[in-house]
Backbone as ProteinMPNN parsed JSONL, in Angstrom:
{"seq_chain_A": "MPRAFRWPVAWLLVVVGLLLIACLPSRRLHGVPYDRPGPAPDLPLTDQFGRPFSLAGQRGKVVAVYFGYTSCPDVCPITLAQLTQVWRGLSAEEADRFQPIFVTVDPDRDTESVLARYLSAFDNALAGDRPRNFIGLRGTTAELARVLAGYGAMAEKRPQPGSAVGYTVDHTASIFLINPAGNLIERFPYGAAVDGLLADVRYLIAQGS", "coords_chain_A": {"N_chain_A": [[71.172, 74.444, 55.013], [68.374, 74.266, 57.288], [66.832, 77.375, 58.68], [66.028, 77.349, 61.107], [67.835, 75.37, 62.465], [70.184, 76.673, 62.728], [71.223, 78.394, 64.622], [71.143, 76.511, 66.973], [73.021, 74.713, 66.139], [75.208, 76.272, 65.838], [75.658, 77.332, 68.392], [76.276, 74.803, 69.813], [78.72, 74.18, 68.749], [80.284, 76.166, 69.877], [80.147, 75.642, 72.519], [81.418, 73.026, 72.343], [84.058, 73.765, 71.641], [84.722, 75.379, 73.828], [84.964, 73.012, 75.646], [86.899, 71.664, 74.788], [89.067, 73.584, 75.17], [89.033, 73.675, 77.85], [90.227, 71.455, 78.42], [92.795, 71.12, 77.721], [96.193, 70.618, 78.777], [97.421, 72.263, 81.332], [99.892, 74.875, 81.871], [103.321, 73.375, 82.245], [104.763, 72.995, 85.352], [108.146, 73.639, 86.654], [108.955, 72.789, 88.899], [108.42, 70.398, 91.662], [104.915, 69.881, 91.61], [102.206, 70.23, 93.755], [99.573, 67.963, 94.066], [96.844, 68.556, 94.952], [96.813, 71.787, 95.245], [96.758, 73.894, 98.197], [95.716, 76.423, 100.971], [98.52, 77.422, 101.973], [100.411, 76.384, 105.166], [100.506, 78.523, 107.812], [103.045, 80.966, 108.962], [103.536, 81.59, 111.853], [105.811, 83.227, 113.322], [108.508, 84.816, 114.096], [110.401, 88.081, 112.964], [113.543, 89.021, 111.686], [113.692, 91.317, 112.934], [112.389, 91.37, 115.217], [109.67, 91.607, 114.901], [106.463, 90.303, 114.799], [105.138, 87.953, 112.495], [102.879, 87.164, 109.77], [101.581, 84.918, 107.05], [99.55, 85.991, 105.967], [99.719, 88.796, 105.39], [101.328, 88.718, 103.175], [99.874, 88.349, 101.048], [99.044, 88.503, 97.57], [101.758, 88.299, 96.602], [104.175, 86.37, 95.285], [105.499, 83.842, 97.077], [108.432, 82.45, 98.359], [109.643, 79.936, 100.401], [112.053, 79.027, 102.43], [113.832, 76.669, 104.487], [116.525, 76.755, 106.863], [119.718, 77.227, 108.057], [122.078, 79.656, 109.545], [124.822, 79.05, 109.927], [125.086, 76.915, 108.482], [126.913, 75.154, 106.127], [127.266, 75.097, 103.082], [124.825, 74.561, 101.533], [122.564, 76.066, 102.247], [123.531, 78.864, 101.898], [124.284, 78.583, 98.998], [121.576, 78.051, 98.03], [120.381, 80.489, 98.898], [121.566, 82.368, 97.473], [120.921, 81.677, 94.954], [117.982, 82.338, 95.065], [118.8, 85.216, 95.312], [119.387, 85.336, 92.487], [117.114, 85.054, 91.056], [115.584, 87.002, 91.913], [116.717, 89.092, 91.037], [116.433, 88.638, 88.306], [113.949, 89.387, 87.806], [111.69, 91.905, 86.695], [111.176, 95.455, 87.616], [108.597, 95.917, 88.73], [107.911, 93.106, 88.885], [109.488, 92.456, 90.879], [108.638, 93.779, 93.248], [106.451, 91.981, 93.863], [107.333, 89.58, 94.84], [108.463, 87.641, 97.272], [110.933, 86.379, 99.089], [111.526, 83.791, 101.765], [113.283, 83.175, 104.903], [113.398, 80.556, 107.024], [114.805, 79.666, 109.943], [116.154, 76.859, 111.061], [117.691, 76.38, 113.279], [117.213, 78.033, 115.869], [118.311, 78.27, 118.353], [121.024, 79.227, 117.907], [120.694, 81.219, 115.819], [119.898, 84.07, 116.422], [117.792, 87.126, 116.372], [119.589, 89.161, 115.835], [121.671, 87.733, 114.278], [120.192, 86.401, 112.485], [119.456, 88.885, 110.807], [122.085, 90.04, 110.256], [123.305, 87.952, 108.76], [121.355, 87.699, 106.478], [121.377, 90.243, 105.373], [123.847, 90.426, 104.099], [123.139, 89.053, 101.639], [120.942, 90.583, 100.747], [122.609, 93.034, 100.16], [123.662, 92.142, 98.035], [121.635, 92.333, 96.115], [120.671, 93.974, 92.962], [121.086, 97.33, 91.826], [119.001, 100.107, 93.418], [117.184, 98.861, 94.959], [114.817, 97.853, 97.579], [115.304, 96.295, 100.933], [115.118, 92.877, 100.888], [114.788, 89.989, 101.639], [113.277, 88.123, 104.067], [113.85, 86.799, 107.369], [112.97, 84.299, 109.705], [112.423, 83.262, 112.882], [111.65, 80.978, 115.671], [110.191, 79.438, 118.614], [111.394, 76.042, 119.704], [109.154, 74.556, 119.808], [107.219, 75.8, 118.341], [108.735, 76.085, 115.74], [108.604, 73.345, 115.081], [106.031, 72.801, 114.848], [105.578, 74.417, 112.408], [107.269, 73.261, 110.516], [106.083, 70.778, 110.275], [103.815, 71.302, 109.097], [104.537, 71.811, 106.434], [105.583, 69.658, 105.819], [108.267, 69.215, 106.302], [111.594, 68.736, 107.616], [113.87, 68.844, 110.491], [116.868, 68.114, 112.072], [119.23, 67.921, 114.51], [122.634, 67.205, 114.537], [125.277, 66.062, 116.079], [128.596, 67.16, 116.188], [131.397, 66.016, 117.395], [134.179, 67.335, 118.602], [134.213, 69.414, 116.948], [134.533, 72.675, 115.999], [132.078, 74.042, 115.674], [130.172, 72.213, 116.839], [127.561, 71.184, 116.448], [125.555, 70.212, 113.437], [122.801, 70.728, 111.287], [120.79, 68.803, 109.996], [118.439, 68.961, 107.247], [115.653, 69.424, 105.617], [115.752, 70.659, 102.338], [114.249, 72.019, 100.256], [112.837, 74.45, 98.088], [109.817, 76.37, 98.775], [107.145, 77.181, 97.062], [104.598, 79.607, 97.181], [101.295, 80.775, 95.833], [100.289, 84.2, 94.56], [97.596, 84.061, 95.979], [97.861, 82.675, 98.238], [98.293, 80.107, 98.289], [99.779, 76.925, 98.561], [101.857, 75.845, 95.834], [103.877, 74.528, 94.556], [107.167, 72.669, 94.91], [110.579, 73.117, 94.977], [113.273, 70.721, 94.602], [116.632, 70.785, 96.287], [119.222, 71.888, 94.059], [117.771, 72.296, 91.814], [117.295, 73.792, 88.628], [118.078, 77.397, 88.359], [116.714, 78.891, 86.527], [114.439, 77.348, 85.72], [113.14, 77.944, 88.138], [112.883, 80.87, 88.21], [111.332, 81.189, 86.069], [108.75, 80.185, 86.809], [108.31, 81.526, 89.046], [107.828, 84.141, 87.786], [105.786, 83.145, 86.165], [103.478, 82.501, 88.121], [103.399, 85.102, 89.375], [102.166, 86.557, 87.202], [99.659, 85.393, 86.859], [98.417, 85.951, 89.135], [97.894, 88.418, 88.731]], "CA_chain_A": [[70.542, 74.202, 56.361], [67.107, 75.199, 57.523], [67.174, 78.493, 59.556], [65.834, 76.823, 62.597], [68.78, 74.81, 63.166], [71.665, 77.471, 62.352], [71.475, 78.846, 66.018], [71.491, 75.343, 67.838], [74.471, 74.187, 65.866], [76.213, 77.402, 66.158], [76.02, 77.17, 70.189], [76.909, 73.448, 69.784], [79.847, 74.4, 68.237], [80.821, 77.299, 70.821], [80.214, 74.643, 73.579], [82.306, 72.004, 72.072], [85.06, 74.509, 71.547], [85.058, 75.751, 75.044], [85.258, 71.998, 76.747], [88.352, 71.381, 74.377], [90.015, 74.461, 75.706], [89.179, 73.453, 79.079], [90.836, 69.892, 78.385], [93.916, 71.257, 77.213], [96.879, 70.848, 79.631], [97.892, 73.653, 81.942], [101.214, 75.16, 81.529], [103.827, 72.569, 83.196], [105.6, 73.85, 86.247], [109.459, 73.351, 86.713], [109.215, 72.098, 90.211], [107.193, 69.305, 91.826], [103.696, 70.519, 92.048], [101.256, 69.53, 94.627], [98.312, 67.298, 93.474], [95.759, 69.521, 95.303], [97.097, 72.938, 96.176], [95.608, 74.396, 99.052], [96.294, 77.206, 101.685], [99.741, 77.286, 102.469], [100.59, 76.639, 106.438], [101.03, 79.697, 108.301], [104.483, 80.749, 109.829], [103.348, 82.366, 113.045], [107.055, 83.138, 113.952], [109.055, 86.283, 114.465], [111.183, 88.242, 111.921], [114.972, 89.424, 112.213], [113.805, 92.701, 113.621], [111.57, 91.153, 116.338], [108.494, 91.675, 114.644], [105.517, 89.256, 114.635], [104.983, 87.593, 111.1], [101.803, 86.232, 109.379], [101.691, 84.969, 105.6], [98.354, 86.901, 105.503], [100.423, 89.861, 105.009], [102.22, 88.672, 101.821], [98.822, 88.139, 99.79], [99.332, 89.492, 96.253], [102.945, 88.082, 96.29], [104.746, 84.862, 95.178], [106.472, 83.786, 98.555], [109.412, 81.291, 98.297], [109.946, 79.741, 101.566], [113.024, 78.009, 102.669], [114.16, 76.181, 105.932], [117.831, 76.628, 106.935], [120.208, 78.038, 109.448], [123.248, 80.69, 109.075], [126.037, 78.357, 109.853], [125.078, 75.935, 107.124], [128.358, 75.271, 105.346], [127.129, 75.29, 101.655], [123.473, 74.3, 101.021], [121.819, 77.223, 102.439], [124.152, 79.919, 101.152], [123.972, 78.318, 97.792], [119.916, 78.475, 97.902], [119.745, 82.189, 99.168], [122.304, 82.856, 96.407], [119.875, 81.432, 93.919], [116.911, 83.267, 95.325], [118.982, 86.433, 94.943], [119.394, 85.318, 91.31], [115.696, 84.761, 90.803], [114.98, 88.222, 92.355], [117.531, 89.92, 90.132], [116.252, 88.356, 87.157], [112.568, 90.092, 87.894], [111.6, 93.355, 86.506], [111.048, 96.044, 89.219], [107.311, 95.72, 89.021], [107.739, 91.791, 89.293], [110.368, 92.068, 92.284], [107.623, 93.97, 94.193], [105.575, 91.01, 94.072], [108.193, 88.227, 95.186], [108.847, 87.629, 98.723], [111.89, 85.2, 99.582], [111.534, 83.933, 103.379], [114.338, 82.16, 105.373], [113.112, 80.045, 108.384], [115.964, 79.165, 110.675], [115.793, 75.629, 111.77], [118.715, 76.72, 114.327], [117.02, 79.263, 116.571], [119.304, 78.345, 119.638], [122.039, 79.995, 117.503], [120.334, 82.096, 115.149], [119.038, 85.366, 117.064], [117.41, 88.114, 115.523], [120.607, 89.846, 115.138], [122.45, 86.8, 113.625], [119.51, 86.634, 111.17], [119.57, 90.16, 110.23], [123.336, 90.277, 109.663], [123.379, 87.001, 107.729], [120.554, 88.173, 105.271], [121.914, 91.579, 104.815], [124.733, 90.238, 102.989], [122.265, 88.518, 100.318], [120.266, 91.645, 100.283], [123.366, 93.84, 99.628], [123.909, 91.664, 96.558], [120.652, 92.893, 95.075], [120.923, 94.997, 91.859], [120.444, 98.73, 92.06], [118.513, 100.743, 94.918], [115.868, 98.391, 95.347], [114.451, 97.804, 99.05], [115.711, 95.041, 101.634], [113.683, 91.833, 100.326], [114.851, 88.649, 102.529], [112.57, 88.235, 105.478], [114.31, 85.948, 108.189], [112.053, 84.078, 110.69], [112.538, 82.215, 113.995], [110.579, 80.74, 116.876], [110.73, 78.41, 119.704], [111.581, 74.792, 119.25], [107.976, 74.076, 119.257], [106.807, 76.629, 117.071], [109.503, 75.528, 114.509], [108.274, 71.792, 114.957], [104.602, 72.82, 114.189], [105.823, 75.118, 111.081], [107.916, 71.953, 109.703], [105.216, 69.511, 110.156], [102.8, 71.714, 108.238], [105.1, 72.025, 105.42], [106.277, 68.11, 105.575], [109.888, 69.365, 106.164], [112.395, 68.09, 108.702], [115.085, 69.437, 110.948], [117.523, 67.351, 112.992], [120.398, 68.35, 115.042], [123.787, 66.318, 114.186], [126.334, 66.489, 116.751], [130.061, 66.993, 115.619], [132.152, 65.848, 118.558], [135.572, 67.664, 118.238], [134.368, 70.044, 115.933], [134.055, 74.132, 116.817], [130.762, 74.451, 115.596], [129.537, 71.408, 118.125], [126.696, 70.398, 115.643], [125.118, 70.631, 112.185], [121.418, 70.223, 111.316], [120.106, 67.905, 108.797], [117.194, 69.662, 107.193], [114.822, 69.645, 104.084], [116.656, 71.752, 101.478], [113.516, 72.506, 99.201], [112.161, 75.865, 98.088], [108.6, 76.012, 98.608], [106.394, 78.351, 96.462], [103.19, 79.928, 97.469], [101.122, 81.968, 94.972], [99.655, 85.328, 95.126], [96.409, 83.766, 96.358], [98.285, 82.171, 99.573], [98.227, 78.481, 97.837], [101.087, 76.054, 98.368], [101.629, 75.273, 94.705], [105.035, 73.524, 94.375], [108.432, 72.403, 95.641], [112.004, 72.973, 94.215], [114.219, 70.243, 95.467], [117.939, 71.436, 96.21], [119.899, 71.664, 92.815], [116.954, 72.549, 90.746], [117.808, 75.065, 87.826], [117.279, 78.738, 88.626], [115.765, 79.237, 85.347], [113.059, 77.015, 85.986], [112.584, 78.742, 89.406], [112.386, 82.228, 87.831], [110.13, 80.917, 85.181], [107.759, 79.651, 87.608], [107.947, 82.581, 89.798], [107.132, 84.889, 86.82], [104.114, 82.723, 85.889], [102.581, 82.837, 89.221], [103.026, 86.382, 89.404], [101.345, 86.893, 86.281], [98.512, 84.374, 87.079], [97.862, 86.748, 90.022], [97.662, 89.867, 88.25]], "C_chain_A": [[69.472, 74.853, 56.819], [67.581, 76.176, 58.46], [66.971, 78.12, 60.796], [66.701, 76.156, 63.108], [70.09, 75.408, 63.134], [71.929, 77.598, 63.558], [72.132, 77.71, 66.859], [72.765, 74.891, 67.431], [75.517, 75.045, 66.209], [76.522, 77.204, 67.625], [76.515, 75.823, 70.434], [78.404, 73.721, 69.738], [80.675, 75.219, 69.342], [80.968, 76.452, 72.255], [81.237, 73.691, 73.629], [83.885, 72.612, 72.258], [85.699, 75.027, 72.948], [85.594, 74.388, 75.968], [86.72, 71.598, 76.026], [89.39, 72.036, 74.886], [90.204, 74.065, 77.18], [90.123, 71.89, 79.409], [92.155, 69.972, 78.16], [94.921, 71.433, 78.693], [97.264, 72.113, 79.811], [99.404, 73.585, 81.627], [101.993, 74.148, 82.596], [104.837, 73.441, 84.138], [106.991, 73.077, 86.118], [109.607, 72.584, 87.986], [108.365, 70.705, 90.587], [106.056, 69.874, 92.515], [102.926, 69.5, 92.823], [100.065, 69.2, 93.816], [97.125, 68.245, 93.624], [96.361, 70.732, 96.263], [96.208, 73.241, 96.998], [96.345, 75.416, 99.846], [97.837, 76.967, 102.124], [99.824, 77.288, 104.006], [101.004, 77.885, 106.814], [102.353, 79.883, 109.073], [104.135, 81.946, 110.818], [104.645, 82.58, 113.658], [107.268, 84.89, 114.044], [110.334, 86.626, 113.466], [112.639, 88.826, 112.422], [114.824, 90.67, 112.652], [112.636, 92.777, 114.773], [110.163, 91.37, 116.101], [107.597, 90.344, 114.286], [105.179, 89.115, 113.036], [103.666, 86.719, 110.803], [101.848, 86.156, 107.84], [100.668, 85.663, 104.939], [98.786, 88.143, 104.983], [101.074, 89.875, 103.543], [101.128, 88.275, 100.81], [99.08, 88.922, 98.63], [100.844, 89.134, 95.94], [103.155, 86.55, 96.053], [105.726, 84.699, 96.373], [107.241, 82.424, 98.159], [109.824, 81.095, 99.675], [110.947, 78.564, 101.719], [113.664, 77.748, 104.021], [115.537, 76.078, 105.872], [118.32, 76.867, 107.857], [121.694, 78.676, 109.02], [124.518, 80.022, 109.0], [126.192, 77.031, 108.919], [126.3, 76.189, 106.266], [128.161, 75.505, 103.971], [125.649, 75.278, 101.373], [122.682, 75.371, 101.133], [122.487, 78.471, 101.673], [123.921, 79.655, 99.445], [122.405, 78.552, 97.456], [119.795, 79.518, 98.057], [120.61, 82.863, 97.969], [121.303, 82.636, 94.727], [118.8, 82.31, 94.022], [117.297, 84.692, 94.798], [119.004, 86.449, 93.382], [118.2, 85.52, 90.737], [115.287, 86.304, 90.706], [115.608, 89.172, 91.44], [117.008, 89.812, 88.824], [114.545, 88.948, 86.857], [112.503, 91.398, 87.351], [111.252, 94.044, 87.876], [109.579, 95.887, 89.598], [107.208, 94.011, 89.515], [108.215, 91.499, 91.139], [109.572, 92.591, 93.527], [106.8, 92.939, 94.696], [106.187, 89.609, 94.504], [108.9, 88.614, 96.445], [109.815, 86.305, 99.029], [111.717, 85.221, 101.241], [112.452, 82.678, 103.707], [113.828, 81.959, 106.654], [114.273, 79.35, 108.92], [115.433, 77.963, 111.431], [116.9, 75.341, 113.084], [118.544, 77.714, 115.297], [117.742, 79.396, 117.923], [120.52, 79.365, 119.254], [121.537, 81.208, 116.658], [119.303, 83.027, 115.72], [118.711, 86.125, 116.017], [118.576, 88.917, 114.748], [121.504, 89.073, 114.259], [121.541, 86.96, 112.202], [119.914, 87.761, 110.217], [120.877, 90.48, 109.523], [123.642, 89.418, 108.459], [122.516, 87.264, 106.538], [120.857, 89.341, 104.613], [122.91, 91.313, 103.844], [124.085, 89.652, 101.304], [121.678, 89.726, 99.867], [121.217, 92.802, 99.517], [123.704, 93.423, 98.338], [122.937, 91.816, 95.554], [121.213, 93.818, 94.095], [120.392, 96.349, 92.313], [119.896, 99.297, 93.62], [117.292, 99.955, 95.4], [115.879, 97.909, 96.912], [115.15, 96.448, 99.774], [114.62, 93.98, 101.273], [113.781, 90.705, 101.112], [114.118, 89.199, 103.786], [113.286, 86.761, 106.277], [113.194, 85.629, 109.467], [112.817, 83.075, 111.657], [111.569, 82.239, 114.769], [111.174, 79.921, 117.801], [110.845, 76.866, 119.123], [110.13, 74.179, 118.824], [107.047, 74.562, 118.402], [107.271, 76.123, 115.866], [108.825, 74.084, 114.202], [106.764, 71.672, 114.203], [104.628, 73.332, 112.517], [106.533, 74.059, 110.078], [107.006, 70.804, 109.339], [104.16, 70.017, 108.95], [103.354, 71.815, 106.617], [105.72, 70.239, 104.752], [107.921, 68.15, 105.39], [110.369, 68.61, 107.826], [113.611, 68.907, 109.034], [115.654, 68.518, 111.984], [118.797, 67.676, 113.42], [121.513, 67.131, 114.806], [124.877, 66.587, 114.835], [127.794, 65.921, 116.005], [130.922, 66.948, 116.777], [133.704, 66.471, 117.83], [135.568, 68.89, 117.391], [134.074, 71.619, 116.627], [132.728, 74.232, 116.798], [129.672, 73.452, 116.489], [128.431, 70.57, 117.341], [126.102, 70.861, 114.299], [123.664, 70.321, 112.315], [121.056, 70.068, 110.01], [118.909, 68.504, 108.497], [116.699, 69.619, 105.6], [115.368, 70.962, 103.478], [115.897, 72.096, 100.356], [113.221, 73.921, 99.426], [110.692, 75.546, 97.894], [107.48, 77.23, 98.168], [105.051, 78.496, 96.707], [102.655, 80.96, 96.656], [100.403, 83.0, 95.546], [98.285, 85.233, 96.061], [96.637, 83.056, 97.894], [98.295, 80.549, 99.518], [99.466, 78.087, 97.738], [100.947, 75.52, 96.87], [102.667, 74.04, 94.371], [106.342, 73.597, 95.153], [109.447, 72.517, 94.765], [112.993, 72.175, 95.128], [115.597, 71.054, 95.288], [118.642, 71.073, 94.835], [118.974, 72.025, 91.655], [117.445, 73.876, 89.908], [117.215, 76.402, 88.169], [116.647, 79.221, 87.57], [114.529, 78.966, 85.143], [112.127, 77.933, 87.231], [112.076, 80.294, 89.005], [111.627, 81.997, 86.972], [108.81, 81.084, 85.826], [107.167, 80.839, 88.529], [107.181, 83.729, 88.895], [105.673, 84.496, 86.428], [103.219, 82.947, 86.851], [102.301, 84.302, 89.654], [101.746, 86.869, 88.394], [99.856, 86.363, 86.444], [97.837, 84.966, 88.285], [97.445, 88.149, 89.829], [96.187, 89.879, 88.072]], "O_chain_A": [[69.529, 76.082, 56.797], [68.633, 75.959, 59.062], [67.737, 78.549, 61.659], [66.635, 76.124, 64.337], [71.074, 74.752, 63.476], [72.925, 76.966, 63.912], [73.26, 77.773, 67.348], [73.618, 74.669, 68.29], [76.553, 74.689, 66.769], [77.667, 76.916, 67.972], [77.27, 75.73, 71.402], [79.161, 73.465, 70.675], [81.796, 74.791, 69.619], [81.918, 76.684, 73.003], [81.891, 73.461, 74.646], [84.753, 72.022, 72.902], [86.91, 75.084, 73.161], [86.446, 74.534, 76.843], [87.634, 71.229, 76.763], [90.473, 71.493, 75.107], [91.314, 74.097, 77.712], [90.524, 71.469, 80.495], [92.814, 68.953, 78.363], [94.566, 72.197, 79.591], [97.447, 72.957, 78.934], [100.026, 72.595, 81.242], [101.485, 74.013, 83.709], [105.543, 74.366, 83.737], [107.016, 71.989, 85.542], [110.469, 71.705, 88.025], [107.736, 70.084, 89.729], [106.074, 70.28, 93.677], [102.943, 68.281, 92.651], [99.587, 69.988, 93.0], [96.498, 68.676, 92.657], [96.421, 70.757, 97.493], [95.014, 73.009, 96.805], [97.551, 75.49, 99.612], [97.999, 75.942, 102.785], [99.261, 78.297, 104.432], [101.902, 78.4, 106.148], [102.733, 78.967, 109.802], [104.439, 83.111, 110.562], [104.684, 82.033, 114.76], [106.467, 85.825, 114.052], [111.158, 85.763, 113.162], [112.766, 89.063, 113.624], [115.88, 91.282, 112.809], [112.087, 93.802, 115.175], [109.413, 91.327, 117.076], [108.041, 89.458, 113.556], [104.97, 90.136, 112.38], [103.402, 85.72, 111.473], [102.124, 87.198, 107.247], [100.676, 85.952, 103.742], [98.137, 88.577, 104.031], [101.282, 90.9, 102.895], [101.512, 87.864, 99.715], [99.353, 90.109, 98.806], [101.268, 89.703, 94.934], [102.443, 85.67, 96.537], [106.68, 85.463, 96.522], [106.643, 81.454, 97.693], [110.376, 82.053, 100.215], [110.772, 77.428, 101.279], [114.024, 78.739, 104.656], [115.99, 75.393, 104.955], [117.593, 76.826, 108.85], [122.362, 78.105, 108.158], [125.308, 80.334, 108.109], [127.197, 76.345, 108.728], [126.602, 77.285, 105.794], [129.024, 76.258, 103.52], [125.302, 76.33, 100.836], [122.043, 75.703, 100.134], [121.81, 79.014, 100.8], [123.411, 80.529, 98.745], [122.135, 79.314, 96.528], [118.925, 79.964, 97.309], [120.226, 83.961, 97.566], [121.178, 83.378, 93.753], [118.622, 83.088, 93.086], [116.547, 85.345, 94.073], [118.661, 87.513, 92.866], [118.225, 86.276, 89.765], [114.78, 86.804, 89.702], [114.909, 90.118, 91.076], [117.072, 90.818, 88.117], [114.053, 88.887, 85.731], [113.481, 92.089, 87.636], [111.083, 93.466, 88.95], [109.328, 95.724, 90.792], [106.47, 93.708, 90.453], [107.743, 90.861, 92.08], [109.704, 92.073, 94.636], [106.435, 92.958, 95.871], [105.483, 88.599, 94.485], [109.662, 89.559, 96.647], [109.258, 85.219, 99.191], [111.742, 86.246, 101.922], [112.476, 81.589, 103.133], [113.739, 82.905, 107.438], [114.708, 78.398, 108.272], [114.506, 77.998, 112.24], [116.922, 74.295, 113.733], [119.544, 78.327, 115.67], [117.778, 80.463, 118.535], [120.957, 80.18, 120.067], [122.1, 82.273, 116.911], [118.092, 82.866, 115.571], [119.171, 85.949, 114.889], [118.607, 89.24, 113.561], [122.148, 89.733, 113.443], [121.944, 87.45, 111.147], [120.523, 87.644, 109.154], [120.903, 91.057, 108.436], [124.094, 89.855, 107.401], [123.062, 87.002, 105.466], [120.644, 89.487, 103.409], [122.877, 91.922, 102.775], [124.549, 89.859, 100.182], [121.82, 90.025, 98.681], [120.816, 93.406, 98.523], [124.036, 94.268, 97.506], [123.147, 91.553, 94.37], [122.23, 94.443, 94.398], [119.418, 96.47, 93.056], [120.342, 98.933, 94.708], [116.489, 100.448, 96.193], [116.958, 97.603, 97.418], [115.522, 95.561, 99.006], [113.415, 94.214, 101.359], [112.662, 90.269, 101.381], [114.257, 90.282, 104.354], [113.187, 85.692, 105.675], [112.657, 86.539, 110.098], [113.653, 82.253, 111.28], [110.708, 83.119, 114.798], [112.38, 79.68, 117.865], [110.32, 76.62, 118.037], [109.928, 73.505, 117.814], [106.202, 73.893, 117.807], [106.498, 75.743, 114.987], [108.555, 73.791, 113.038], [106.393, 70.863, 113.353], [103.951, 72.842, 111.613], [106.284, 74.115, 108.874], [107.124, 70.061, 108.365], [103.766, 69.276, 108.049], [102.543, 71.889, 105.693], [106.103, 69.874, 103.641], [108.633, 67.453, 104.667], [109.702, 68.164, 108.76], [114.275, 69.527, 108.203], [114.85, 68.122, 112.829], [119.612, 67.712, 112.499], [121.048, 66.0, 114.943], [125.625, 67.393, 114.282], [128.06, 64.833, 115.492], [131.212, 68.069, 117.193], [134.183, 66.092, 116.761], [136.627, 69.434, 117.078], [133.447, 71.709, 117.682], [132.137, 74.502, 117.843], [128.54, 73.838, 116.779], [128.366, 69.359, 117.549], [126.214, 72.07, 114.097], [123.257, 69.722, 113.31], [121.005, 70.91, 109.115], [118.165, 68.653, 109.466], [117.421, 69.784, 104.616], [115.403, 72.062, 104.03], [116.532, 72.486, 99.375], [113.283, 74.522, 100.499], [110.292, 74.699, 97.095], [107.081, 78.071, 98.974], [104.299, 77.55, 96.467], [103.275, 82.022, 96.598], [99.929, 82.954, 96.681], [97.936, 86.173, 96.774], [95.673, 82.913, 98.646], [98.304, 79.843, 100.526], [100.277, 78.659, 97.01], [99.987, 74.787, 96.628], [102.353, 72.902, 94.021], [106.557, 74.504, 95.957], [109.26, 71.994, 93.666], [113.488, 72.658, 96.146], [115.747, 71.847, 94.359], [118.606, 69.884, 94.516], [119.464, 72.041, 90.526], [117.916, 74.86, 90.478], [115.995, 76.544, 88.263], [115.892, 80.161, 87.818], [113.656, 79.688, 84.662], [110.98, 78.382, 87.236], [111.039, 80.791, 89.443], [110.818, 82.925, 86.989], [107.949, 81.901, 85.501], [105.977, 81.083, 88.728], [106.083, 84.17, 89.236], [104.683, 85.226, 86.373], [102.181, 83.548, 86.576], [101.247, 84.675, 90.169], [100.683, 87.391, 88.732], [98.934, 87.093, 86.081], [96.704, 84.554, 88.533], [96.8, 88.855, 90.604], [95.62, 90.901, 87.685]]}, "name": "protein", "num_of_chains": 1, "seq": "MPRAFRWPVAWLLVVVGLLLIACLPSRRLHGVPYDRPGPAPDLPLTDQFGRPFSLAGQRGKVVAVYFGYTSCPDVCPITLAQLTQVWRGLSAEEADRFQPIFVTVDPDRDTESVLARYLSAFDNALAGDRPRNFIGLRGTTAELARVLAGYGAMAEKRPQPGSAVGYTVDHTASIFLINPAGNLIERFPYGAAVDGLLADVRYLIAQGS"}
């Protein structure tokens, strides 16, 4: 091949190679990914210690948002136990960059002290001497409605005549994953495998490194 054509051909091969790499499918997520990930709606609520909260303070971490309530008989404790399993499956360095958040859909009964007591049971289940991890959030009915709408979630009281609890709350039971850049990436429906959730949390942590 004439010398004059060697470099153009070489550069052409480089460009083609880069285009092929760009066209390769990205890693398949285990949850339900959003077609167009964008900034996660903020959670301008109050935590279990009465402190104002904002998602901006969690940048650099993978955040798992779950909507539930403390008197939920089964779905909520099962899901929080799964988040505990995920947290325990991470290395110490990874765990510092993972933040599960529990947003109550029953602010009338879930006061700050109730939230703190409820979540401490899951914190105490964490391995070793790692610090408190779960954040609980609550707000007014109007504040909660705006947050739920932002995530495409729902919560509705269901009266239980003759029951000691008075009512239950039907609610979206998905876990919403936010990456370290603050973008809402995917959601995990109730019953999804913990292994898949753990794998995606690790992947998103690594992507944000």
